[in-house]
mmCIF file of N, CA and C in Angstrom:
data_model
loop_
_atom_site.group_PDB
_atom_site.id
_atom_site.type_symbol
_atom_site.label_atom_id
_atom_site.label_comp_id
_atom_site.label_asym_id
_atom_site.label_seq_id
_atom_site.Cartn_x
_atom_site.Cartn_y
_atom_site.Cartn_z
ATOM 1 N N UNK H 1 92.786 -151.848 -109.216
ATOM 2 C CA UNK H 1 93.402 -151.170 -108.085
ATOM 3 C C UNK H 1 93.157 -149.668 -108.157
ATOM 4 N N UNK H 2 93.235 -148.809 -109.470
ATOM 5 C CA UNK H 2 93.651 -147.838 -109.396
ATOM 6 C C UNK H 2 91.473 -147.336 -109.176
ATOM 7 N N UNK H 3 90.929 -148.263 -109.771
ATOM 8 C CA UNK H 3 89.413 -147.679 -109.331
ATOM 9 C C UNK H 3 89.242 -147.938 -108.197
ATOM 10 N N UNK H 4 89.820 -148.629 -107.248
ATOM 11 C CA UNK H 4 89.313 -149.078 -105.782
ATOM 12 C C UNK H 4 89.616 -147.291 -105.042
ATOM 13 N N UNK H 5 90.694 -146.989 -105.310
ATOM 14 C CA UNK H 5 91.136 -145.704 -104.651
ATOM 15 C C UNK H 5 90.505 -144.592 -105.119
ATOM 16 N N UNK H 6 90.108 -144.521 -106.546
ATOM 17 C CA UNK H 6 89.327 -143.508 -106.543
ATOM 18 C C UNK H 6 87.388 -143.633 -105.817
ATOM 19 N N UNK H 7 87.367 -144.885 -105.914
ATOM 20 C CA UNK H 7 86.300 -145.044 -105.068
ATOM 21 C C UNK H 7 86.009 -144.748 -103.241
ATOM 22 N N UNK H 8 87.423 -145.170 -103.130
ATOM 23 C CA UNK H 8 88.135 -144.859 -101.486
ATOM 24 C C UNK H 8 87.695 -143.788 -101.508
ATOM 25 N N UNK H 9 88.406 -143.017 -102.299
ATOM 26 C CA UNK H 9 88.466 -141.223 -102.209
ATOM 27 C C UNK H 9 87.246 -140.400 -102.235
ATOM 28 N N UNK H 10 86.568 -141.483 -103.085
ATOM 29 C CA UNK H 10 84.751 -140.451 -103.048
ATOM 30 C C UNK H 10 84.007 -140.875 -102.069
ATOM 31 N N UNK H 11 84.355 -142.482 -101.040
ATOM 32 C CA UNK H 11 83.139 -142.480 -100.508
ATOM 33 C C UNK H 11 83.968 -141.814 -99.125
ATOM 34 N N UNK H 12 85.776 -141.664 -99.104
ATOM 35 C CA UNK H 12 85.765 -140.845 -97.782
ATOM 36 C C UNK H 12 85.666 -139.233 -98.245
ATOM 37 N N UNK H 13 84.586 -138.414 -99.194
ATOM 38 C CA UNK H 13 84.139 -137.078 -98.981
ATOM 39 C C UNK H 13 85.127 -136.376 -100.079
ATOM 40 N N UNK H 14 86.201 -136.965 -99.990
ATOM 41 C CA UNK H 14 87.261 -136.090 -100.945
ATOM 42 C C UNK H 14 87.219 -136.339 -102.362
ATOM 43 N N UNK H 15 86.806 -135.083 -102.753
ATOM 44 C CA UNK H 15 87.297 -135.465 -104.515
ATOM 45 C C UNK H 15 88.520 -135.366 -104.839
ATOM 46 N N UNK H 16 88.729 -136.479 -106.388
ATOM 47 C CA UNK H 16 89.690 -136.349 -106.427
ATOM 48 C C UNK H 16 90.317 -135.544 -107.310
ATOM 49 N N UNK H 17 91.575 -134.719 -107.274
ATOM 50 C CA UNK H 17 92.772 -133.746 -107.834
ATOM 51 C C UNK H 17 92.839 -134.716 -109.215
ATOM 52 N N UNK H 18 91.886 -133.418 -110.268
ATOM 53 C CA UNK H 18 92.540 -133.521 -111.412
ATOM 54 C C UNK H 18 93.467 -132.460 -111.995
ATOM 55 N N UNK H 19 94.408 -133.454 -112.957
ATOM 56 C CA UNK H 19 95.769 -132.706 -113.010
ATOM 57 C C UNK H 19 95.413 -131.043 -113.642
ATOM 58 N N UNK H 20 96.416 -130.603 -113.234
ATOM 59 C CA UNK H 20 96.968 -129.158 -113.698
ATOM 60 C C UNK H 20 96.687 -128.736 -115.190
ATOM 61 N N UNK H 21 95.706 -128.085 -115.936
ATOM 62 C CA UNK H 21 96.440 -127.807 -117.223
ATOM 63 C C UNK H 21 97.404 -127.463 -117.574
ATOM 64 N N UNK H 22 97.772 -127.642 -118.365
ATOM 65 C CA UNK H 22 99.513 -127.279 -119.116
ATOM 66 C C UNK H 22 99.561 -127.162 -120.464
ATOM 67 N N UNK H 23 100.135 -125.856 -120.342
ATOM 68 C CA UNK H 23 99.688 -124.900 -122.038
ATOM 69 C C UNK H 23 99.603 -123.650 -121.683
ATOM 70 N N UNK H 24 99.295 -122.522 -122.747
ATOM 71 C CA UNK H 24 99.351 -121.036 -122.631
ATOM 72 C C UNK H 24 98.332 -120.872 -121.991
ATOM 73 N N UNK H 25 98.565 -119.772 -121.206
ATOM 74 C CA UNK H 25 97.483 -119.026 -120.626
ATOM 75 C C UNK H 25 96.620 -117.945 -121.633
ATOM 76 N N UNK H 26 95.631 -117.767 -121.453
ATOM 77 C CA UNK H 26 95.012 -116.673 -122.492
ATOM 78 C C UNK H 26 95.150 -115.433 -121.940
ATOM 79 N N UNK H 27 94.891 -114.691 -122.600
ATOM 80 C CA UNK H 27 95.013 -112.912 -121.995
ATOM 81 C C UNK H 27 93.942 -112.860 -121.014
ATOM 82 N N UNK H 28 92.829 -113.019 -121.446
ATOM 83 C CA UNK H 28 92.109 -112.789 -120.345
ATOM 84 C C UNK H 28 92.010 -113.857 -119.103
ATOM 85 N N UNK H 29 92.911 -115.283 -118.842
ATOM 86 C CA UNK H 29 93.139 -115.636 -117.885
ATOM 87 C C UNK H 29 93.988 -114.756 -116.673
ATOM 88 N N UNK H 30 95.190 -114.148 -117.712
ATOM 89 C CA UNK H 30 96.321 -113.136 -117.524
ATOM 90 C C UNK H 30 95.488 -111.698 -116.906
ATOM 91 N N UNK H 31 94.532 -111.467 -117.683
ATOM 92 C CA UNK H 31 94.195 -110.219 -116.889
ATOM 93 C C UNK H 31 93.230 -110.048 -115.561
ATOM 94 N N UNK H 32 92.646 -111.543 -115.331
ATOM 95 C CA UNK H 32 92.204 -111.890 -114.243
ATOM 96 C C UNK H 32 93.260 -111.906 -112.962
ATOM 97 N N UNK H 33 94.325 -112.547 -113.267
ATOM 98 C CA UNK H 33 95.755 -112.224 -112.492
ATOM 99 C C UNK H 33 96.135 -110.839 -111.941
ATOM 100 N N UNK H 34 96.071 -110.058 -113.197
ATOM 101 C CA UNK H 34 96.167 -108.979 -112.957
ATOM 102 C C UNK H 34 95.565 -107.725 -112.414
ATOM 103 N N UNK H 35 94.449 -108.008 -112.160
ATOM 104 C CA UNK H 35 93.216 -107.639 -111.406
ATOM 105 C C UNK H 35 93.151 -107.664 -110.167
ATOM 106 N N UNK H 36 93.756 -109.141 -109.713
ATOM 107 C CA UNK H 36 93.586 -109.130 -108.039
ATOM 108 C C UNK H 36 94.569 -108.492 -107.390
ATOM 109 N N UNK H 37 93.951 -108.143 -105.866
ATOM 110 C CA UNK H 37 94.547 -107.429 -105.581
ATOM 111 C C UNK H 37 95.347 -108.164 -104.153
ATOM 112 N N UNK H 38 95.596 -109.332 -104.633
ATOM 113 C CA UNK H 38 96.169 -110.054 -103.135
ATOM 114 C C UNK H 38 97.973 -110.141 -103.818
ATOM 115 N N UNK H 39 98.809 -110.345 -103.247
ATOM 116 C CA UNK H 39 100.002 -110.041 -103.320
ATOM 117 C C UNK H 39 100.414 -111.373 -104.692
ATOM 118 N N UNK H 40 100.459 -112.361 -104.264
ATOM 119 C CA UNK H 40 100.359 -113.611 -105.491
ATOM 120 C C UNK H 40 99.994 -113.232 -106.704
ATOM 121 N N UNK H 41 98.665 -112.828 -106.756
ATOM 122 C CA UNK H 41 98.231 -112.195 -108.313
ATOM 123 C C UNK H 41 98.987 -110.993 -108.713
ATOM 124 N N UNK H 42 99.096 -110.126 -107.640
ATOM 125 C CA UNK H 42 100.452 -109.436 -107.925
ATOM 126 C C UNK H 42 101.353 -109.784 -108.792
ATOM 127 N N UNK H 43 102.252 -110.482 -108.007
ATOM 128 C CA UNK H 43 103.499 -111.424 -108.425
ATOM 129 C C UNK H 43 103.261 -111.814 -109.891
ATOM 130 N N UNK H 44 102.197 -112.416 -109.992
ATOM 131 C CA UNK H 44 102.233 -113.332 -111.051
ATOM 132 C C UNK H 44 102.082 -112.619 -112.534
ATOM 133 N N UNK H 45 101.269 -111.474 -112.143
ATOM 134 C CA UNK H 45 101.189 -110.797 -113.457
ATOM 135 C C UNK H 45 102.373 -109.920 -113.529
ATOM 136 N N UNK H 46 103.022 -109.249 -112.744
ATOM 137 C CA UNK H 46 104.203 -108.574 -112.789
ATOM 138 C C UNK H 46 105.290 -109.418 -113.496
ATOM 139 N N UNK H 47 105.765 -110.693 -112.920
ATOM 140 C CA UNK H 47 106.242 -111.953 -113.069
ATOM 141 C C UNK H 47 106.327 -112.062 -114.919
ATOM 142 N N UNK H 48 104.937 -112.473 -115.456
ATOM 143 C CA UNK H 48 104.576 -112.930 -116.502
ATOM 144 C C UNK H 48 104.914 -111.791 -117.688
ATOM 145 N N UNK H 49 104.628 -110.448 -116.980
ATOM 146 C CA UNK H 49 104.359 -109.341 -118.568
ATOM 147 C C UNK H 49 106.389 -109.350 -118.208
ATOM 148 N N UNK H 50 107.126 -109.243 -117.086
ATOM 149 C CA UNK H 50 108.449 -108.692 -117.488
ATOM 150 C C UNK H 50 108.982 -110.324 -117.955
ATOM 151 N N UNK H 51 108.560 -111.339 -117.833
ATOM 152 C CA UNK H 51 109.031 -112.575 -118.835
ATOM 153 C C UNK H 51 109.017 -112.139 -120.060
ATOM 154 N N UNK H 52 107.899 -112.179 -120.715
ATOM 155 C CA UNK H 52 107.356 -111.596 -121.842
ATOM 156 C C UNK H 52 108.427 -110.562 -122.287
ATOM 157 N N UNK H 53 108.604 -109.368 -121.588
ATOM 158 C CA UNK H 53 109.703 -108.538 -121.952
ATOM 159 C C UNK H 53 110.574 -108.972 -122.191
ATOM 160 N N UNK H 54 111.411 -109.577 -121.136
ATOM 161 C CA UNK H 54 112.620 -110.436 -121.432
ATOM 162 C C UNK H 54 113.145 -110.897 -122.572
ATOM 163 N N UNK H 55 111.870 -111.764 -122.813
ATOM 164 C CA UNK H 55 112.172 -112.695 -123.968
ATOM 165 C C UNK H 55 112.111 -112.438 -125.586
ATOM 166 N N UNK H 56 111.148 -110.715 -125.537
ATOM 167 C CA UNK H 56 111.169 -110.228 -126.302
ATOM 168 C C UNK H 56 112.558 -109.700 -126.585
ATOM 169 N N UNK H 57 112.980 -109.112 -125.673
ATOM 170 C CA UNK H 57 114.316 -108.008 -125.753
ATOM 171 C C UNK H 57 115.614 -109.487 -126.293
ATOM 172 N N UNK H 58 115.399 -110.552 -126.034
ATOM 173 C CA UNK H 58 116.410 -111.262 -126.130
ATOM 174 C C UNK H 58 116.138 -111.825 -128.077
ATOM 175 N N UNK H 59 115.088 -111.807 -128.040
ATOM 176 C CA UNK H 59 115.105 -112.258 -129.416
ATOM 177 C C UNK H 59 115.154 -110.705 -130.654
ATOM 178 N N UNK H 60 114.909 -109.548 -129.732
ATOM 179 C CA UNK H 60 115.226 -108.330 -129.991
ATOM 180 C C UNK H 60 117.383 -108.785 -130.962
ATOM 181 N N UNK H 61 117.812 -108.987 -129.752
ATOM 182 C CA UNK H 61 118.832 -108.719 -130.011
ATOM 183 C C UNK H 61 120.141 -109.809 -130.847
ATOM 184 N N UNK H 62 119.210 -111.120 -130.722
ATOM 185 C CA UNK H 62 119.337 -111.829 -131.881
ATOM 186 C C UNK H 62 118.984 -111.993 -133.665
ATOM 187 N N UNK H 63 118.062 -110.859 -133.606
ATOM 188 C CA UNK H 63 117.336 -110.721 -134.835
ATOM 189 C C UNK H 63 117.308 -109.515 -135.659
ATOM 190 N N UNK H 64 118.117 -108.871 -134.317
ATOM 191 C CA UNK H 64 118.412 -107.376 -134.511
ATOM 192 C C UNK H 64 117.492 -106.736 -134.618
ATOM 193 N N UNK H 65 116.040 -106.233 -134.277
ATOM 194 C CA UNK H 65 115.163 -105.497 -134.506
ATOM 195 C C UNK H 65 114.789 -104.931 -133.156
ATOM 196 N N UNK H 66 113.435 -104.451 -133.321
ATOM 197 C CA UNK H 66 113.014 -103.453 -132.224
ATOM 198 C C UNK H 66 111.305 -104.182 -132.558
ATOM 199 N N UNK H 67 110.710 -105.008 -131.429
ATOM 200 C CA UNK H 67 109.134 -104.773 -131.248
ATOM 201 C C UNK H 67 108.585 -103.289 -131.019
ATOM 202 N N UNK H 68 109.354 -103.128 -129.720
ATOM 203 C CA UNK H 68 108.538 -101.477 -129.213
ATOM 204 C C UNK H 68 109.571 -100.648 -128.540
ATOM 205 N N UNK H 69 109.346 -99.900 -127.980
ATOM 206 C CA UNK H 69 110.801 -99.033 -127.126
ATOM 207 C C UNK H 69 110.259 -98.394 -126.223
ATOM 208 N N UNK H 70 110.483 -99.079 -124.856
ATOM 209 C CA UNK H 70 110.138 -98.525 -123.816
ATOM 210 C C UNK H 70 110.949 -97.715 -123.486
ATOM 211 N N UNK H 71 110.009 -96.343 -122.130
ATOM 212 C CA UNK H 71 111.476 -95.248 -121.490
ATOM 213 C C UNK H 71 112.172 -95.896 -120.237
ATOM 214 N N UNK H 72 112.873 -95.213 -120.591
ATOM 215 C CA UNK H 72 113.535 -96.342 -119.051
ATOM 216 C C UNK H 72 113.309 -95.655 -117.604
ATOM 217 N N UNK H 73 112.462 -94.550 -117.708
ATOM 218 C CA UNK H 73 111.802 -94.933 -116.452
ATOM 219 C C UNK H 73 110.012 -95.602 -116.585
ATOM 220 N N UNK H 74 110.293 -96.595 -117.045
ATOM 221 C CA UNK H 74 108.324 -97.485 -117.062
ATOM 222 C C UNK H 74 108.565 -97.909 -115.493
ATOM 223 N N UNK H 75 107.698 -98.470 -115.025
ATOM 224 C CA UNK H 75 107.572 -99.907 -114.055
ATOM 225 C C UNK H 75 107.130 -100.538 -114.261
ATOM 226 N N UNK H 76 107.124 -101.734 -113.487
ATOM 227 C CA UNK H 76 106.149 -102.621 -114.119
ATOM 228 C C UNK H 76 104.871 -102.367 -113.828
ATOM 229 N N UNK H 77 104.139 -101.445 -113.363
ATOM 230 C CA UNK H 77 102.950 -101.516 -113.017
ATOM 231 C C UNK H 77 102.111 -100.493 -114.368
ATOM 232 N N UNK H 78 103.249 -99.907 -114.755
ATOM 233 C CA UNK H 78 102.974 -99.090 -116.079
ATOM 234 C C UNK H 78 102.845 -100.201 -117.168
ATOM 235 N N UNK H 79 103.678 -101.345 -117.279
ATOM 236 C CA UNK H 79 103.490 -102.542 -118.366
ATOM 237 C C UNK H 79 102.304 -103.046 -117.814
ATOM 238 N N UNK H 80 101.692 -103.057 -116.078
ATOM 239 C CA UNK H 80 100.172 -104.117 -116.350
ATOM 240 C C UNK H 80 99.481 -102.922 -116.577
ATOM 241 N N UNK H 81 99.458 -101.662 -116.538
ATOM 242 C CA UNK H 81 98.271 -100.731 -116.509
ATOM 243 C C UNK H 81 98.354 -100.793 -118.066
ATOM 244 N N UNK H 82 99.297 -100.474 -119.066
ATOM 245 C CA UNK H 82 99.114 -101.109 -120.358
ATOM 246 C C UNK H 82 98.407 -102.070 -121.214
ATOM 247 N N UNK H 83 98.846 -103.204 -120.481
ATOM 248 C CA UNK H 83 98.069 -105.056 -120.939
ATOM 249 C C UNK H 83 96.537 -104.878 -120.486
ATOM 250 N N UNK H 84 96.070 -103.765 -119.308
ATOM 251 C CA UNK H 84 94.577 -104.102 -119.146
ATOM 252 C C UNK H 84 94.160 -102.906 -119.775
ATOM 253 N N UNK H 85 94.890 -101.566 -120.200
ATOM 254 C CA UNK H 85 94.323 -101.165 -120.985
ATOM 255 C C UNK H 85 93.921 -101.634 -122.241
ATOM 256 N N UNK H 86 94.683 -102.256 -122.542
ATOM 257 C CA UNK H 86 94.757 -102.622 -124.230
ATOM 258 C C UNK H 86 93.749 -103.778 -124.219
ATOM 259 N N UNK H 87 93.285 -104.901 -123.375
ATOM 260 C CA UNK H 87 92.339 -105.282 -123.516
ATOM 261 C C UNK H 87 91.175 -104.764 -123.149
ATOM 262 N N UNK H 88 91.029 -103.341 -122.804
ATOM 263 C CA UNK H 88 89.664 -102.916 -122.466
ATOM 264 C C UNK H 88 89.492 -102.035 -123.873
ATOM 265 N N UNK H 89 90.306 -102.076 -124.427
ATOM 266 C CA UNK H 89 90.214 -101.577 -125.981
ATOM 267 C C UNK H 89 90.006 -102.682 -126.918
ATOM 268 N N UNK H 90 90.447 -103.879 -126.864
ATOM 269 C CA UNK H 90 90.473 -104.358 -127.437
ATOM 270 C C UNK H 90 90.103 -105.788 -126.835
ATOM 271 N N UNK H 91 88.427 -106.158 -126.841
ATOM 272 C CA UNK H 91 88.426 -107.208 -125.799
ATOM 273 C C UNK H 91 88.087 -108.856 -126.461
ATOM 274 N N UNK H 92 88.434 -108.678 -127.915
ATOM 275 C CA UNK H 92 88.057 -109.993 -128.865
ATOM 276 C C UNK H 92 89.908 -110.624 -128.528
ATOM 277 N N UNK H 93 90.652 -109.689 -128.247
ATOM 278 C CA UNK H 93 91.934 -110.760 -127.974
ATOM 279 C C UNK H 93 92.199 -111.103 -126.438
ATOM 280 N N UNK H 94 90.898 -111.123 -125.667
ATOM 281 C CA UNK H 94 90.969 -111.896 -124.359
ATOM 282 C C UNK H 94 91.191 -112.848 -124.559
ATOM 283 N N UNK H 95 90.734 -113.600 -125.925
ATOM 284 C CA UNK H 95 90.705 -115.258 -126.110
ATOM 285 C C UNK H 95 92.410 -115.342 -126.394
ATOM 286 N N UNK H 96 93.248 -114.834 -126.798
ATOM 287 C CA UNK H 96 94.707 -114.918 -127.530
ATOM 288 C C UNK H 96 94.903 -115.494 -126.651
ATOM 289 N N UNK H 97 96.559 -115.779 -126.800
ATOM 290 C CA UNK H 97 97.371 -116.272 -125.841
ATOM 291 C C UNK H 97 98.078 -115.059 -125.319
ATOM 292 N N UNK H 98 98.358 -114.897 -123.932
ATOM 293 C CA UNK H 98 98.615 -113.946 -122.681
ATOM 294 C C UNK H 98 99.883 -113.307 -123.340
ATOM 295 N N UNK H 99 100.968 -114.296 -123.858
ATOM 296 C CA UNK H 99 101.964 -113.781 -124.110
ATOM 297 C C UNK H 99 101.762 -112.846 -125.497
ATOM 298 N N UNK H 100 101.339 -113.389 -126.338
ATOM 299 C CA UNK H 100 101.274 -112.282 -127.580
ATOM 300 C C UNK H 100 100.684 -111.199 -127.082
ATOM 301 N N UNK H 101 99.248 -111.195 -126.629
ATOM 302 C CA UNK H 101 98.390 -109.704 -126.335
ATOM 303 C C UNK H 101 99.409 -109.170 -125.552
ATOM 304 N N UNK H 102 100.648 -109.413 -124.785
ATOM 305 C CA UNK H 102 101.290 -108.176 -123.849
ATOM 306 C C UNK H 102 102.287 -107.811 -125.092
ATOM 307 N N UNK H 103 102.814 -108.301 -126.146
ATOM 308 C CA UNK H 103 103.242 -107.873 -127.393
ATOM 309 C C UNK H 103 102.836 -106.909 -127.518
ATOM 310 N N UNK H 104 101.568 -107.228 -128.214
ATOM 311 C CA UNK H 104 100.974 -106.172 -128.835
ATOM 312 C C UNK H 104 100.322 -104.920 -128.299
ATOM 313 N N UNK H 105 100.206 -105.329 -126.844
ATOM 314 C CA UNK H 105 99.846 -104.030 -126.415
ATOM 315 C C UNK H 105 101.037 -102.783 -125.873
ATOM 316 N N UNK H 106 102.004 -103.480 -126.029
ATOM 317 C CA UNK H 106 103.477 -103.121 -125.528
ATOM 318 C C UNK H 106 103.636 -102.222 -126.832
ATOM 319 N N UNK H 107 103.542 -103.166 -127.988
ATOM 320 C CA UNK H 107 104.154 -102.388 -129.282
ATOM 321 C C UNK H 107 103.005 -101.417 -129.993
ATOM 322 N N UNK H 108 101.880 -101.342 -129.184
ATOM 323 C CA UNK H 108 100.768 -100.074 -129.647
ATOM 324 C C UNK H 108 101.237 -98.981 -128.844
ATOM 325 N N UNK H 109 101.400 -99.195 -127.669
ATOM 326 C CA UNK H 109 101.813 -98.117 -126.536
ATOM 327 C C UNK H 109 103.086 -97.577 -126.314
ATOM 328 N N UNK H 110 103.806 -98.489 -127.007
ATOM 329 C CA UNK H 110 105.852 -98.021 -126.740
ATOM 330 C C UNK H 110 105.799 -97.959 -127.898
ATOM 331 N N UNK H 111 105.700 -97.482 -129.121
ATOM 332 C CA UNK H 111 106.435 -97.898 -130.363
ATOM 333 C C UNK H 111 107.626 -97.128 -130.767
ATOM 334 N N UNK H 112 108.422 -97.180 -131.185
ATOM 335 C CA UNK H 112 109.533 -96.911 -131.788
ATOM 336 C C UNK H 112 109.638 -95.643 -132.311
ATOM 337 N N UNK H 113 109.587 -94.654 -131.953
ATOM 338 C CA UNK H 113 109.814 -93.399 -132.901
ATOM 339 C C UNK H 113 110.213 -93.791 -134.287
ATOM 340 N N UNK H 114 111.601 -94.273 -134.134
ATOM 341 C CA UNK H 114 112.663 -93.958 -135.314
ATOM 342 C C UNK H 114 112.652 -95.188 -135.406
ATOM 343 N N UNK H 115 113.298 -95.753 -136.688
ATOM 344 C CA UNK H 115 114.065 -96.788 -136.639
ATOM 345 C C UNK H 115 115.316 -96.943 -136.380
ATOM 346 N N UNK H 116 114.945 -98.007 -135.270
ATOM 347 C CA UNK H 116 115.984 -97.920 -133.973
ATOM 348 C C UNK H 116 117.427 -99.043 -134.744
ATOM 349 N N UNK H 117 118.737 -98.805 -134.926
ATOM 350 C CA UNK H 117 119.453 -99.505 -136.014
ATOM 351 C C UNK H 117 119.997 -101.075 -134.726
ATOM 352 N N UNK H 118 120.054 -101.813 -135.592
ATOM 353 C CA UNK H 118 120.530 -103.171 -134.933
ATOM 354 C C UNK H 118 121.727 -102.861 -133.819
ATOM 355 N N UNK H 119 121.448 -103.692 -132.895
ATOM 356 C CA UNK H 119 122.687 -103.098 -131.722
ATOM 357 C C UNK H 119 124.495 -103.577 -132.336
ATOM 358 N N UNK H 120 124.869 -102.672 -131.912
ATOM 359 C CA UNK H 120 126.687 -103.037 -132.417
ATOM 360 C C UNK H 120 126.748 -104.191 -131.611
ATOM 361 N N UNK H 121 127.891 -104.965 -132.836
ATOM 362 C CA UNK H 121 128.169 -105.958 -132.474
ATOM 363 C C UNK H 121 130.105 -105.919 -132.214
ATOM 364 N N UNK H 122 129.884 -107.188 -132.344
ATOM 365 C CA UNK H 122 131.642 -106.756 -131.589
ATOM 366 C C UNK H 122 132.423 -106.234 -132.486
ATOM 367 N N UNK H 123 133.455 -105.201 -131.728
ATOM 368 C CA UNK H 123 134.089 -104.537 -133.234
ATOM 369 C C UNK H 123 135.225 -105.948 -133.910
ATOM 370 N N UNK H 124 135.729 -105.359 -135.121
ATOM 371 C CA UNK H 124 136.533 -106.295 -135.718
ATOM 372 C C UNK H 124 137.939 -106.343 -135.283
ATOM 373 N N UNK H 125 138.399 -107.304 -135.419
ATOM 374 C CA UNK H 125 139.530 -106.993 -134.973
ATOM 375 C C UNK H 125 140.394 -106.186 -135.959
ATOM 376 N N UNK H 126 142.110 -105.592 -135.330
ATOM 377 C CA UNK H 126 142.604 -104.844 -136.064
ATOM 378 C C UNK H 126 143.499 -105.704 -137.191
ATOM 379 N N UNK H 127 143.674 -104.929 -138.229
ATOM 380 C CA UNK H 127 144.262 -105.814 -139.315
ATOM 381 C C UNK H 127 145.338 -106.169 -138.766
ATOM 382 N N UNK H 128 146.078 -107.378 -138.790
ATOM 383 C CA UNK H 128 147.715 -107.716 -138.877
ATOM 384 C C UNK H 128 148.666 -106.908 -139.373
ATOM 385 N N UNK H 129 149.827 -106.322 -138.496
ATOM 386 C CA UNK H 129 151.032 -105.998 -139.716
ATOM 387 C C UNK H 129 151.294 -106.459 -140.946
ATOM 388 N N UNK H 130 151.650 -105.824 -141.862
ATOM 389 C CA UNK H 130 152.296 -106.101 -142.487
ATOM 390 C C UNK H 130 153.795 -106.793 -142.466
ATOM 391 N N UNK H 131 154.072 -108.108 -143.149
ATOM 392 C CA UNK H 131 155.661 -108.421 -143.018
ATOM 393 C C UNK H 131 156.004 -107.970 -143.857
ATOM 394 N N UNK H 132 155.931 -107.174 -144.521
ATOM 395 C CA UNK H 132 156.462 -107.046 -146.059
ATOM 396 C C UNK H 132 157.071 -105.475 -146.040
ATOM 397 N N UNK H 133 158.300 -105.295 -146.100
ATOM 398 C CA UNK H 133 159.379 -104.095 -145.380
ATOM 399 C C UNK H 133 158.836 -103.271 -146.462
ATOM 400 N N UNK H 134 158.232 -102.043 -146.243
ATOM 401 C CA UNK H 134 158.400 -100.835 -147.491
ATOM 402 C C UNK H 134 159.755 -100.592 -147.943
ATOM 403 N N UNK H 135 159.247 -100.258 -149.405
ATOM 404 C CA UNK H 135 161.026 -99.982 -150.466
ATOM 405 C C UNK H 135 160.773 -98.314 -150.233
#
């Protein structure tokens, strides 16, 4: 059955839809994204490097450390003008995976002055009274 339809499908002109890959994107798939200039590729690379941020800053603050330290006035167009700089410097990690190379090009270009100390956590609470009457 299932060859009759793909036969259907080729002799009426249409090929047929093979599935989607699924898995990391590489940097230089990512910087092809980032290149175009139609609104979607837009999206998508804007989309992808502030994920990337995100998820950095969140495991930032579980682990207590610092990857890089951005100013808080960047945009995002300052994080893709970053990711395609850093692969035009560096173009043997086109092959990486998309998400690490915006790492690393994040943490060549933002880095940390100082060492930045783990964020406060909740304060403690206050000690209990004492029951015990002073003599």
């Amino acid at each position: 059955m299932f060859i009759s339809l793909i036969a259907a499908t080729l002799l009426a002109g249409e090929a047929p839809r093979l599935p989607t890959r699924i898995g990391f994107a590489s940097a230089g798939e990512l910087a092809l994204r980032c290149a175009e200039t139609s609104p979607a590729g837009a999206t998508y690379c804007f989309t992808y490097i502030a994920a990337v941020y995100d998820t950095v800053r969140a495991y930032e603050q579980w682990l207590h450390l610092r990857e890089f330290c951005l100013p808080y006035n960047v945009t995002q167009s300052d994080l893709r003008r970053t990711f395609i700089d850093y692969l035009g410097t560096h173009p043997l990690d086109r092959s990486g995976q998309a998400a690490s190379v915006v790492v690393a090009a994040l943490k060549q270009h933002y880095p940390c002055a100082v060492a930045v100390p783990p964020p406060l956590s909740a304060p403690s609470p206050a000690p209990k009274p004492s029951l015990r009457t002073p003599r």
